[in-house]
Coordinates of C-alpha atoms in Angstrom, one line a residue:
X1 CA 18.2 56.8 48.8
X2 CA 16.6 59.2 50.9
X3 CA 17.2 57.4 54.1
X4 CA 20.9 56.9 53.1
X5 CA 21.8 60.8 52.4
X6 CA 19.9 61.5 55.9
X7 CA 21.9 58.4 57.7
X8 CA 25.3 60.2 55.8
X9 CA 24.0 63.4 56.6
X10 CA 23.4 63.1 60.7
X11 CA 26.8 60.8 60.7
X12 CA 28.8 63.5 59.6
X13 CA 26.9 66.2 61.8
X14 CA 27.7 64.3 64.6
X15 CA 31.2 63.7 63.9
X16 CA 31.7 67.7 63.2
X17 CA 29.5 68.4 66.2
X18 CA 31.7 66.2 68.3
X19 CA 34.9 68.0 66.8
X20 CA 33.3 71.6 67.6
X21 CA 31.5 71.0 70.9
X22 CA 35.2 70.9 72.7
X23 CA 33.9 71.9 76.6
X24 CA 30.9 68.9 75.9
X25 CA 33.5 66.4 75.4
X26 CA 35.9 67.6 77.6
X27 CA 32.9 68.2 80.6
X28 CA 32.4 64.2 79.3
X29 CA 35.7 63.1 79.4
X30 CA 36.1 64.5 82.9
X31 CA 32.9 61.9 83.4
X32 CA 34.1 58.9 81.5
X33 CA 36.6 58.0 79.4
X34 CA 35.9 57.2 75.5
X35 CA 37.5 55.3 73.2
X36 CA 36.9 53.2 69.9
X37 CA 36.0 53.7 66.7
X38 CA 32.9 54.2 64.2
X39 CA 33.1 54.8 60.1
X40 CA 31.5 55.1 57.0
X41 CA 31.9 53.4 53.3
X42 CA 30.6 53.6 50.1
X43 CA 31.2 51.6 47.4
X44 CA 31.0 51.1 43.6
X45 CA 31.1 48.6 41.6
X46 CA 30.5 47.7 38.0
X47 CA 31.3 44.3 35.6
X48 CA 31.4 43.5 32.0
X49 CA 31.1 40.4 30.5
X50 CA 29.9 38.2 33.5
X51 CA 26.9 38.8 36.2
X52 CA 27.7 41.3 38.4
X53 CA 28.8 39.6 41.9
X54 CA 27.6 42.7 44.0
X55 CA 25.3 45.3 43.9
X56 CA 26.6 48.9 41.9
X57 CA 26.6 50.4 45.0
X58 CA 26.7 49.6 49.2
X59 CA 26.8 51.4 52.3
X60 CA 28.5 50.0 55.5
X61 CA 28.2 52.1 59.0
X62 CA 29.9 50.6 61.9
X63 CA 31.8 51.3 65.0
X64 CA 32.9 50.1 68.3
X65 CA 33.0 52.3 71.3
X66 CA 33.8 52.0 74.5
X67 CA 32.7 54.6 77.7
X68 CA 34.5 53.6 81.0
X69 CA 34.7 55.0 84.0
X70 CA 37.0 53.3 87.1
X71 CA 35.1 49.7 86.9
X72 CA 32.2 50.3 85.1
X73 CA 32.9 50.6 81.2
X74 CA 29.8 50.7 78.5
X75 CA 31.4 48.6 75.3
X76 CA 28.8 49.4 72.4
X77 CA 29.2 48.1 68.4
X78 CA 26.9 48.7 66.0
X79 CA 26.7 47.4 61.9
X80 CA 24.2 49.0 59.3
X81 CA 24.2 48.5 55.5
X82 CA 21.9 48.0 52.7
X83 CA 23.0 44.6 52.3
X84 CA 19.7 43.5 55.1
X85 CA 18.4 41.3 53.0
X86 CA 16.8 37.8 53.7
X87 CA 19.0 36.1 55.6
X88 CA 18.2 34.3 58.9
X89 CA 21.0 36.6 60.7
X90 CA 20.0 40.5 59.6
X91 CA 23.0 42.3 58.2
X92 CA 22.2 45.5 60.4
X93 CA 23.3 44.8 63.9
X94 CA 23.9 47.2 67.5
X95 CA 24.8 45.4 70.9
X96 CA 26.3 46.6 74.0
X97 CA 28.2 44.8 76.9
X98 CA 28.3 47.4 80.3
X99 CA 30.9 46.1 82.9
X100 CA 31.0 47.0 86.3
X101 CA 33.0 45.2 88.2
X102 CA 32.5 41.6 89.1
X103 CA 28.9 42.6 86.6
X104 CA 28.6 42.3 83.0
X105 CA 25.3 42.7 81.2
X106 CA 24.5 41.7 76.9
X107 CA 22.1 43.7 75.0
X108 CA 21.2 44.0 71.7
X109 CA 23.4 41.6 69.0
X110 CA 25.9 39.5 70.9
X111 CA 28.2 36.4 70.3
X112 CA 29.1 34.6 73.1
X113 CA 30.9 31.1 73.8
X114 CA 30.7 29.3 76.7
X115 CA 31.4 26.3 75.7
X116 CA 32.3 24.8 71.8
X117 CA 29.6 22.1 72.1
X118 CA 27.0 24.2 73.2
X119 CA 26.8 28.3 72.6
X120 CA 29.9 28.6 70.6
X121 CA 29.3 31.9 69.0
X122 CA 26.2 32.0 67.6
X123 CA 24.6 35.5 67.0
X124 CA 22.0 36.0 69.3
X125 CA 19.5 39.1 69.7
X126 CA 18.2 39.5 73.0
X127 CA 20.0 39.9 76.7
X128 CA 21.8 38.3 79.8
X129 CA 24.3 38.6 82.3
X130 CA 27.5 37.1 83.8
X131 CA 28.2 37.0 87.5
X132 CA 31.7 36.9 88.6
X133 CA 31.7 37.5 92.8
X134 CA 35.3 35.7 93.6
X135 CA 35.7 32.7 91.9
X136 CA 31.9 31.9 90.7
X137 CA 31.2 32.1 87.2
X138 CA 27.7 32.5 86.6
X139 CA 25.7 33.3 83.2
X140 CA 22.6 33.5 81.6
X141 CA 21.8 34.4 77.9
X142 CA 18.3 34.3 76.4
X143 CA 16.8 35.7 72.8
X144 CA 16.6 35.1 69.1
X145 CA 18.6 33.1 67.4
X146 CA 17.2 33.2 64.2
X147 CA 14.8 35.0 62.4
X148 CA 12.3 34.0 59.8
X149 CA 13.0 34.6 56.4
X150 CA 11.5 32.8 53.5
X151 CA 13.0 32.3 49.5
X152 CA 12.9 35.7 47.5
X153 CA 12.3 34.4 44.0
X154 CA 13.7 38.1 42.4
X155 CA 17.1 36.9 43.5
X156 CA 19.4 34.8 40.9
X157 CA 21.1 32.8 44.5
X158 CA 18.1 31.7 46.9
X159 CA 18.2 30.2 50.5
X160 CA 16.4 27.6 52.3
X161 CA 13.5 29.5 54.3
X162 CA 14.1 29.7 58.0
X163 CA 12.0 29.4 60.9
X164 CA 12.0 32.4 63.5
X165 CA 14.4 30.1 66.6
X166 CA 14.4 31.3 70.0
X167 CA 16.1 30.2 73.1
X168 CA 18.6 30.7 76.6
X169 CA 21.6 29.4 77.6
X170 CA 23.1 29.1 81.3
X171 CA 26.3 29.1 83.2
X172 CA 27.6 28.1 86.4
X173 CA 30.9 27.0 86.8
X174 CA 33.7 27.7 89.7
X175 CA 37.0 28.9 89.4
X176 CA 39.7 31.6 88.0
X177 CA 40.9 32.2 84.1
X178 CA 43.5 29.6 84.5
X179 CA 41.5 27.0 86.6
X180 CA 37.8 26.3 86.5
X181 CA 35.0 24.1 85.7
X182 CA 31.6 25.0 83.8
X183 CA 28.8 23.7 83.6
X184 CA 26.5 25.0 80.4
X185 CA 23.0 24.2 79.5
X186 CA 21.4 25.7 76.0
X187 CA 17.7 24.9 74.7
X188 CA 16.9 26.6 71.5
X189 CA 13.4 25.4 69.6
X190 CA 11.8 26.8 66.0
X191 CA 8.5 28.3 65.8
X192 CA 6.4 26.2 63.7
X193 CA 4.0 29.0 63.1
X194 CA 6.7 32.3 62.3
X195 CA 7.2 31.3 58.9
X196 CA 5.1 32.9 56.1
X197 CA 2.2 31.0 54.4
X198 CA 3.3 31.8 51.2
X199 CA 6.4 30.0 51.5
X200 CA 5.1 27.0 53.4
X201 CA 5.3 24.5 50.2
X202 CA 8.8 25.5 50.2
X203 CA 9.9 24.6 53.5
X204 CA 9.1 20.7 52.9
X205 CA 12.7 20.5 53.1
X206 CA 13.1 22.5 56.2
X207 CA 11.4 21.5 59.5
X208 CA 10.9 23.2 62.8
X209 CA 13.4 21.9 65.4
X210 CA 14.7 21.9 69.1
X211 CA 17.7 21.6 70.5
X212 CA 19.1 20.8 74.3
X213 CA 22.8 20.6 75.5
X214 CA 24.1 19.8 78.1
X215 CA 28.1 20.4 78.5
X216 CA 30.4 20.9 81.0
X217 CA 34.4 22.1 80.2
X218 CA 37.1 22.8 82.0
X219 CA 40.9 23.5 82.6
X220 CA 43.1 23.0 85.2
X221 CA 46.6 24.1 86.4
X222 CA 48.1 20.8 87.9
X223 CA 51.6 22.5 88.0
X224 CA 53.8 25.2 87.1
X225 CA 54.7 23.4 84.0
X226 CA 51.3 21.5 83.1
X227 CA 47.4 21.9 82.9
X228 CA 44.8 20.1 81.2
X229 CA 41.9 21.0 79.6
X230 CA 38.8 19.0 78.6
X231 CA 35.2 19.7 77.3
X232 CA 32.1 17.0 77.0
X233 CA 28.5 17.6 76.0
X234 CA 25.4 15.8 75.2
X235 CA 22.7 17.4 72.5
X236 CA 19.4 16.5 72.4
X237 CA 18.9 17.6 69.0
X238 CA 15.0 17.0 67.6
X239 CA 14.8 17.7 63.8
X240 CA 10.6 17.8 63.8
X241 CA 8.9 18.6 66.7
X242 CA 5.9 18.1 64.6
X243 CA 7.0 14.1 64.0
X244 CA 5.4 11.4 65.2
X245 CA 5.7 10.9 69.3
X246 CA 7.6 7.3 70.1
X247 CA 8.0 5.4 73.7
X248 CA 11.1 6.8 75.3
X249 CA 13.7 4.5 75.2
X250 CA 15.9 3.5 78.4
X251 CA 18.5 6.1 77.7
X252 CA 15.4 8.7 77.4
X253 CA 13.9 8.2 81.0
X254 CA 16.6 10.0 82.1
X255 CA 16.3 13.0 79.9
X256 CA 12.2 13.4 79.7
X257 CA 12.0 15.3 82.7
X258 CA 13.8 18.0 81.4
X259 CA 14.0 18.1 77.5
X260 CA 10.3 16.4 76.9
X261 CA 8.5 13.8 74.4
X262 CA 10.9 12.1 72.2
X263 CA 10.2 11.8 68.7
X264 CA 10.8 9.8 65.9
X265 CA 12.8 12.8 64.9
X266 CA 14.8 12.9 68.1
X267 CA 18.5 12.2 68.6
X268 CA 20.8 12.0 71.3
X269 CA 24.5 12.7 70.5
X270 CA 27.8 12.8 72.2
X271 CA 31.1 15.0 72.4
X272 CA 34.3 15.8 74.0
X273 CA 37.9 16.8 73.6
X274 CA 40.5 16.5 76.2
X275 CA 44.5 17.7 76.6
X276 CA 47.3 18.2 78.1
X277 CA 50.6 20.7 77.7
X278 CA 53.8 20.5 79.2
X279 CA 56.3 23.8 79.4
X280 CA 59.5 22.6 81.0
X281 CA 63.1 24.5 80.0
X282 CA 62.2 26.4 76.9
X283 CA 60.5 22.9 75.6
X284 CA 56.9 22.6 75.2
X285 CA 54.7 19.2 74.9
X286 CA 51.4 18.6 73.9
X287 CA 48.9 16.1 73.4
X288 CA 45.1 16.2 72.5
X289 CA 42.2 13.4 72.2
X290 CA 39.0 14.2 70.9
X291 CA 35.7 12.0 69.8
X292 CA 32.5 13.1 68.2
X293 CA 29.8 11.7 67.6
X294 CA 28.1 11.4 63.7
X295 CA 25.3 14.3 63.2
X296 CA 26.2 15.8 66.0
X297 CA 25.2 19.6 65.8
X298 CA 24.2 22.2 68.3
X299 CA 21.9 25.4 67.4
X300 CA 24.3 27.2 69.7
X301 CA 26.9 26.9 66.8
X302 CA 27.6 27.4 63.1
X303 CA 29.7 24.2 62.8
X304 CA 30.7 21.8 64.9
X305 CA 32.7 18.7 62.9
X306 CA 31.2 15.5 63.6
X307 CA 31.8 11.7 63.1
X308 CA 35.7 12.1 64.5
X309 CA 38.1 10.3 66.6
X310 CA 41.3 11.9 66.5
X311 CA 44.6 11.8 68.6
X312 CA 48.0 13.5 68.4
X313 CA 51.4 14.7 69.7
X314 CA 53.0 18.2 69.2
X315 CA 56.8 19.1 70.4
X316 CA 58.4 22.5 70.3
X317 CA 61.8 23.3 71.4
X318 CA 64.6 25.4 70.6
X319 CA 68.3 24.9 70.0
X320 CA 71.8 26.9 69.4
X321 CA 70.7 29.6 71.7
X322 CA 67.1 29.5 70.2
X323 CA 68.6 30.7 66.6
X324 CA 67.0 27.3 65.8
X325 CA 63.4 26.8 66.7
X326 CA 62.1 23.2 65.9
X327 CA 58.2 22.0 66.0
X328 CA 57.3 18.8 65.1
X329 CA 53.8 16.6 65.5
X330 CA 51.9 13.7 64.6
X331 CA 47.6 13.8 63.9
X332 CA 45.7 10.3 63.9
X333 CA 42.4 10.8 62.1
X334 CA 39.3 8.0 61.4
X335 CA 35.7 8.8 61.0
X336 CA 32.5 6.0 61.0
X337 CA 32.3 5.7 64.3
X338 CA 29.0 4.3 64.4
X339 CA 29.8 2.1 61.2
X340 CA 27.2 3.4 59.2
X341 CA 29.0 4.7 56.4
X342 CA 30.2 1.4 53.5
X343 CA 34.1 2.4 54.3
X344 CA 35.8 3.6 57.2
X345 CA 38.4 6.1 56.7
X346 CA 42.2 7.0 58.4
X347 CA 44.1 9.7 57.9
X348 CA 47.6 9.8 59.6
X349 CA 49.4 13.4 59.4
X350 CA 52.8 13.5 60.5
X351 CA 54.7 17.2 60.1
X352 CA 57.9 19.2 60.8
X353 CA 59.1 23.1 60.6
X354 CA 62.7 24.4 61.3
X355 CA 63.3 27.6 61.3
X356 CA 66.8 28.8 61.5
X357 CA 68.1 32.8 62.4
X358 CA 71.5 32.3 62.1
X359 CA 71.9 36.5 62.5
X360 CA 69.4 39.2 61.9
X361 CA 70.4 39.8 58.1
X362 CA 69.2 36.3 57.1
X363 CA 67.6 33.4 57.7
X364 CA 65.3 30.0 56.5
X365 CA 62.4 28.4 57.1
X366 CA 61.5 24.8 56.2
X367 CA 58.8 22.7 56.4
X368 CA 57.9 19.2 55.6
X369 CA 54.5 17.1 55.8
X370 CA 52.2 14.2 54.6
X371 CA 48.9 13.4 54.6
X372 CA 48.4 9.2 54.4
X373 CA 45.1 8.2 53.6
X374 CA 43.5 4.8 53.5
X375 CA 40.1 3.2 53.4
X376 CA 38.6 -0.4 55.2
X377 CA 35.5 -1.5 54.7
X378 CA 32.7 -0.2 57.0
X379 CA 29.3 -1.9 56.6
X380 CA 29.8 -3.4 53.8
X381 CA 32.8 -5.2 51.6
X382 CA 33.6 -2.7 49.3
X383 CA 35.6 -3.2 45.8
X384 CA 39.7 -2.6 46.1
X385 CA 39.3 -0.4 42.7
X386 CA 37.6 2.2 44.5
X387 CA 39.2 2.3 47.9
X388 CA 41.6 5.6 49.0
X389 CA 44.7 4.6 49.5
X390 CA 47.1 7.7 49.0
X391 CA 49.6 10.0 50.2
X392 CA 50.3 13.8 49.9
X393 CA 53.4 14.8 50.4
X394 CA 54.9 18.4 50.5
X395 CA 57.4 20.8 51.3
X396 CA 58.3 24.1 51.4
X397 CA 61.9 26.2 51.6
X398 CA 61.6 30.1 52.4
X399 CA 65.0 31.7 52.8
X400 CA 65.3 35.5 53.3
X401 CA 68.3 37.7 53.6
X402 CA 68.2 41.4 54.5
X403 CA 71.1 44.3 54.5
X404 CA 71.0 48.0 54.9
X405 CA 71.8 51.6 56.2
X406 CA 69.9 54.6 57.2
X407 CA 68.7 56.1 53.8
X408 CA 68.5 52.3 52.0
X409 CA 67.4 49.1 53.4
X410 CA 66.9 45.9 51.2
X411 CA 65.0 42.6 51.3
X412 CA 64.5 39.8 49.6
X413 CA 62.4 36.9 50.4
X414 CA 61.8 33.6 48.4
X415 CA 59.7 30.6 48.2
X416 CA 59.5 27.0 47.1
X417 CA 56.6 24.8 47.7
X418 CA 56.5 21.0 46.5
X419 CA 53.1 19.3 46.8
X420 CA 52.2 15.8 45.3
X421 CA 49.2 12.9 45.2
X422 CA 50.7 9.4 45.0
X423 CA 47.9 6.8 44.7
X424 CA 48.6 3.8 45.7
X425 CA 45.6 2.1 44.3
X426 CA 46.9 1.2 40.7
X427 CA 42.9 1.6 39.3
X428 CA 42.9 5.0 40.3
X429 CA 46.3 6.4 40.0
X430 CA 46.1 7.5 36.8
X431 CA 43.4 9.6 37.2
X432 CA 44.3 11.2 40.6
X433 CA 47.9 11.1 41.1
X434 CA 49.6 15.3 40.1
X435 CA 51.9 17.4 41.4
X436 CA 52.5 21.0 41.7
X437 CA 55.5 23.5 42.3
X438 CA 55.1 27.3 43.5
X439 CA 57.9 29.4 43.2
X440 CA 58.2 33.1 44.3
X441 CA 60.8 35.4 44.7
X442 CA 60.4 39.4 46.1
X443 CA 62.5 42.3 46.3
X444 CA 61.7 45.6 48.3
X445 CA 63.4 48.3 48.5
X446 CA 63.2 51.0 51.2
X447 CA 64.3 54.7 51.0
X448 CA 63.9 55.3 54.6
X449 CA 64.9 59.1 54.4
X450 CA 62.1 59.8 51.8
X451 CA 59.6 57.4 53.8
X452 CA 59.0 55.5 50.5
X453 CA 59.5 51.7 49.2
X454 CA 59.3 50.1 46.0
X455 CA 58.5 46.3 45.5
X456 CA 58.8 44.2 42.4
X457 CA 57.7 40.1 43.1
X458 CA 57.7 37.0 40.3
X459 CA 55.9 34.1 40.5
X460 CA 56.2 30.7 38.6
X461 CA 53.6 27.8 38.7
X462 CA 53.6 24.5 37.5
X463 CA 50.6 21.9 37.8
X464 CA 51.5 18.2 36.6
X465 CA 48.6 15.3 35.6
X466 CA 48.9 12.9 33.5
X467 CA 46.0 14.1 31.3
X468 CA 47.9 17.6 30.7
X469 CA 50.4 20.3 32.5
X470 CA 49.6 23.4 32.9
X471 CA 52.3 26.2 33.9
X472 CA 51.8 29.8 35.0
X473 CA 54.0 32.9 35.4
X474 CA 53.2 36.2 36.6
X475 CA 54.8 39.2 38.6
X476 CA 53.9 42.4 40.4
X477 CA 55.5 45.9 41.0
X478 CA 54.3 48.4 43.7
X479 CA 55.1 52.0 45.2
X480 CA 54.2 53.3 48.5
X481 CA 54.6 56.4 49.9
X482 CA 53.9 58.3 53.0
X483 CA 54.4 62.3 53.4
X484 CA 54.5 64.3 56.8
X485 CA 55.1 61.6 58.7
X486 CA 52.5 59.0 58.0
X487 CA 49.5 61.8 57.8
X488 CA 49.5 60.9 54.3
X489 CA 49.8 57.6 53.0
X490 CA 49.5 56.6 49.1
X491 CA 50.3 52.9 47.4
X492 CA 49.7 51.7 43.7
X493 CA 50.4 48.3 42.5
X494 CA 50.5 46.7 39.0
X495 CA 50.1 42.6 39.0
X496 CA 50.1 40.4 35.7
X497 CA 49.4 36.5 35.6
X498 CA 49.4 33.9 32.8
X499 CA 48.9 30.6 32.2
X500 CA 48.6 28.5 29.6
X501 CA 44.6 28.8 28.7
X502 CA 44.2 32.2 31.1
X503 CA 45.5 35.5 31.2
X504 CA 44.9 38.9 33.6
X505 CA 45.8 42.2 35.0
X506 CA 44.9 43.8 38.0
X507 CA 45.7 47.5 39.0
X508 CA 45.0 48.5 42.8
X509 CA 46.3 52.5 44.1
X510 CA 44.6 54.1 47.4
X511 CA 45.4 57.4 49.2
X512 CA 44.7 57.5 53.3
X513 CA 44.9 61.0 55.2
X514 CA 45.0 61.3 58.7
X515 CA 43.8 64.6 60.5
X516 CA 44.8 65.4 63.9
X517 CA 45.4 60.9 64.8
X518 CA 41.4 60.9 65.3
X519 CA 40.4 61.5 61.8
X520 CA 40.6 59.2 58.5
X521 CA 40.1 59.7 55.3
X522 CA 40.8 56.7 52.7
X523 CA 39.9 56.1 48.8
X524 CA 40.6 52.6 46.9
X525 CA 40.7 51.7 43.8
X526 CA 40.8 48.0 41.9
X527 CA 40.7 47.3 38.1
X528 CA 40.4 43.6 37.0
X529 CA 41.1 42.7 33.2
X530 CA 40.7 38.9 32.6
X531 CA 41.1 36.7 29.3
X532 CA 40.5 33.1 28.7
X533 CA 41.2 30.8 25.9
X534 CA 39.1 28.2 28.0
X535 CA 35.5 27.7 26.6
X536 CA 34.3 27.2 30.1
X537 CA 35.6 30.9 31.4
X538 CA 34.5 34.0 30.1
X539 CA 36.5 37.4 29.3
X540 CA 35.7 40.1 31.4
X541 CA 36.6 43.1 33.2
X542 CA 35.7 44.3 36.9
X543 CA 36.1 47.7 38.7
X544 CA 35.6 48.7 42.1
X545 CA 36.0 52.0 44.1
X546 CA 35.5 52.7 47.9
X547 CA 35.8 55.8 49.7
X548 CA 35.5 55.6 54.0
X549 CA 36.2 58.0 56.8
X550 CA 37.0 56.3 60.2
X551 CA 37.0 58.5 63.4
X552 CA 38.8 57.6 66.2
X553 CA 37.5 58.0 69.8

């Protein structure tokens, strides 16, 4: 607590200092030009009748700032809150990115993606830089990507421990934003010896690893109406480096030299996407391909989706002097590639959208699409009564209509959505096949003269199995208003739901107040109020307050 009322303490000295010291910031200014953002928020929280889902109360400080000067610019972000705990990425983050010119150096907490197979994103803590002389496009990353945490037995939801994972990534690749060709190469690998001994036994489950990949992207302009793009990788992906060593196979020779012993843990996968567009007369044309392999994963990146061969078409155009836009597209889907799993699966997703704008006071949007599923057998002859072989249909109709003057302007907007499961496998249908309707309709009201608008909304549900139906109607009214020209901002809202087994209410108001277009100052409020006839939910009731100031740079 201490450290908190000194972190609040120095954050609003230095925001008054900033506001008093004028000739500092101007003599600064004159030096280098500043812009961003960086805040504060606290917030409450407090539950009865189920676990709490947060802590009673939380701190969050974070900004972004940017100092620039001609070419060279100093892009800074920072992120502190009590909520480090032990995770394998820390909660509490600062980075920085200086520019200058053709230069551009990481330090501190950084995400970077260079490629989708490879570093796609993953928070890293350490340094690098990117080279840009003409058309060269050189990188190189290097730090932690991980840290070592192990299982804190005080909290109700644990995690895996973690090994502490370091690594580097590098770039070279020729070319412009529009046209170029990369070549990446990433190696990340665990410490074996970072994670603490009292939590050894329970990392059975989780062993040290390494990771190399190798991935090369690109995208070219061909024309002024078409490019391609494409991306392929291989990872080297070793889920034990403490497993037993094995002779390198043929396909390893090639790879020893640089990634090292294979072991029995050791895996080489493969990945790549490739595409196409076409723009031509107001029409535009696409097509994609893409095919990876089962497993395949890259430390570099949260998620990568694996064991996927997938194909499709897309076609926008417009019509009636483009009051009528029209998109349309087909997805082929199908996963076992290395027939390893008993069935194989296809998924074949055709869709269409049409809006129409006849005038600006109204309009419609519709949208149709299906999802066809079926199974074959993969490695094995599996039993019909168990096979997928279903489609999910759905639609959905939103017409608007909109009409007005100076002091009163009015809007309404409604919804219909249509969604169904037909099974086509007759052992299965009667336990999978439902259907479900969504229908909302809103009304807002504008008084533009006394910068204020009201909004009332209803809702109806309706679920459909054949075990039981289940219908649902609810409805929301809301006020917002804004004084001295949007310096002062306030909104309340009331919303009600019920169903047949579960009913609630929530009530949500804030006030914001902005000083001077640098300064703001903002206070929320939410109540939750929930009852369930359903043995399996609980009654309870939820309350949360936040209060934040946000300076602007």
């Amino acid at each position: 607590m201490k450290l908190l009322i000194f972190m609040i303490v120095g954050f609003l000295s230095l925001m008054v200092s900033i506001k008093l010291s004028g000739q500092e910031i101007t003599s600064i200014q004159d030096s280098f030009k500043v812009s961003g953002s960086a805040g504060i928020q606290l917030t409450s929280y407090s539950s009865n009748g189920i676990q709490q889902r947060r802590k009673p109360f939380s701190y969050l400080l974070n900004g972004s700032i940017n100092l620039s000067k001609g070419d060279f610019s100093i892009p800074l972000s920072f992120t502190y809150s009590e909520q480090e705990r032990s995770f394998s990425q820390p909660f509490n983050q600062f980075g920085i990115a200086p520019t200058y010119k053709w230069i551009k150096a990481y330090i501190g907490y950084q995400n970077i993606t260079w490629s989708k197979f490879s570093l796609a994103g993953h928070q890293l803590l350490g340094g690098g830089v990117e080279l840009t002389p003409g058309k060269f496009r050189i990188g190189f990353v290097a730090g932690r990507f991980q840290r070592a945490t192990g299982i804190d037995t005080t909290k109700v939801r644990t995690y895996l421990p973690a090994y502490k994972r370091t690594g580097f990534a590098a770039k070279i690749g020729y070319g412009t934003e529009t046209s170029f060709i990369d070549f990446v190469y990433m190696r990340s690998k665990d410490d074996d010896s970072s994670l603490p001994t009292q939590y050894m036994d329970s990392a059975t489950m989780v062993q040290p690893g390494k990771n190399d990949v190798l991935a090369v992207k690109t995208q070219l302009k061909i024309a002024s109406f078409m490019n391609v793009y494409g991306e392929a990788a291989v990872s080297v992906f070793n889920r034990n480096i403490n497993a037993l060593e094995k002779a390198p196979s043929d396909d390893w020779k090639a790879l020893s030299n640089i990634v090292g012993a294979q072991t029995i843990a050791t895996h080489i996968y493969f990945g790549m996407e490739a595409g196409t567009n076409f723009n031509f007369k107001g029409q535009n044309l696409s097509l994609f391909y893409k095919r990876i392999a089962p497993d395949f994963q890259s430390m570099g990146a949260y998620f990568i989706e694996n064991d996927l061969n997938a194909y499709g078409i897309r076609h926008n155009f417009g019509f009636w002097q483009n009051k009528a836009q029209v998109s349309y597209g087909l997805s082929i889907y199908s996963d076992n590639l290395m027939n390893k799993k008993p069935v194989t699966t296809y998924r074949y997703q055709p869709n269409i959208n049409l809006s129409l704008n006849p005038s600006q006071n109204w309009g419609v949007d519709v949208s149709w699409m299906d999802l066809y599923t079926k199974q074959k057998d993969g490695f094995v002859s599996v039993n019909d009564t168990i096979i997928m072989q279903n489609r999910n249909p759905g639609f959905t109709i939103s017409p608007r209509v909109n009409w007005g003057n100076t002091s009163l302007y009015h809007m309404v907007v409604a919804s219909y959505m249509n969604m169904r499961m037909v099974d086509n496998n007759a052992f299965t249908a009667a336990y999978m096949e439902y259907s479900t309707q969504i229908i909302n309709l809103m009304y807002n009201l504008s008084l533009l003269q006394s910068q204020a608008s009201i909004y009332v909304g209803v809702n109806h549900t309706k679920n459909i199995t054949n075990a039981f139906t289940e219908t649902g109607n609810g409805g929301s009214i809301g006020y917002n208003q804004t004084w001295q020209e949007g310096k002062i901002i306030a909104n309340a809202a009331l919303g009600l739901q019920a169903s047949d087994i579960n009913k609630n209410y929530t009530i949500n108001a804030g006030l914001n107040y902005n000083l001077k277009k640098r300064h703001n100052f903002g206070v929320n409020i939410s109540f939750l109020n929930n009852k369930s006839d359903n043995i399996n939910s609980q009654n309870f009731t939820e309350f949360t307050g936040v209060l934040r100031y946000t300076i602007n740079f």
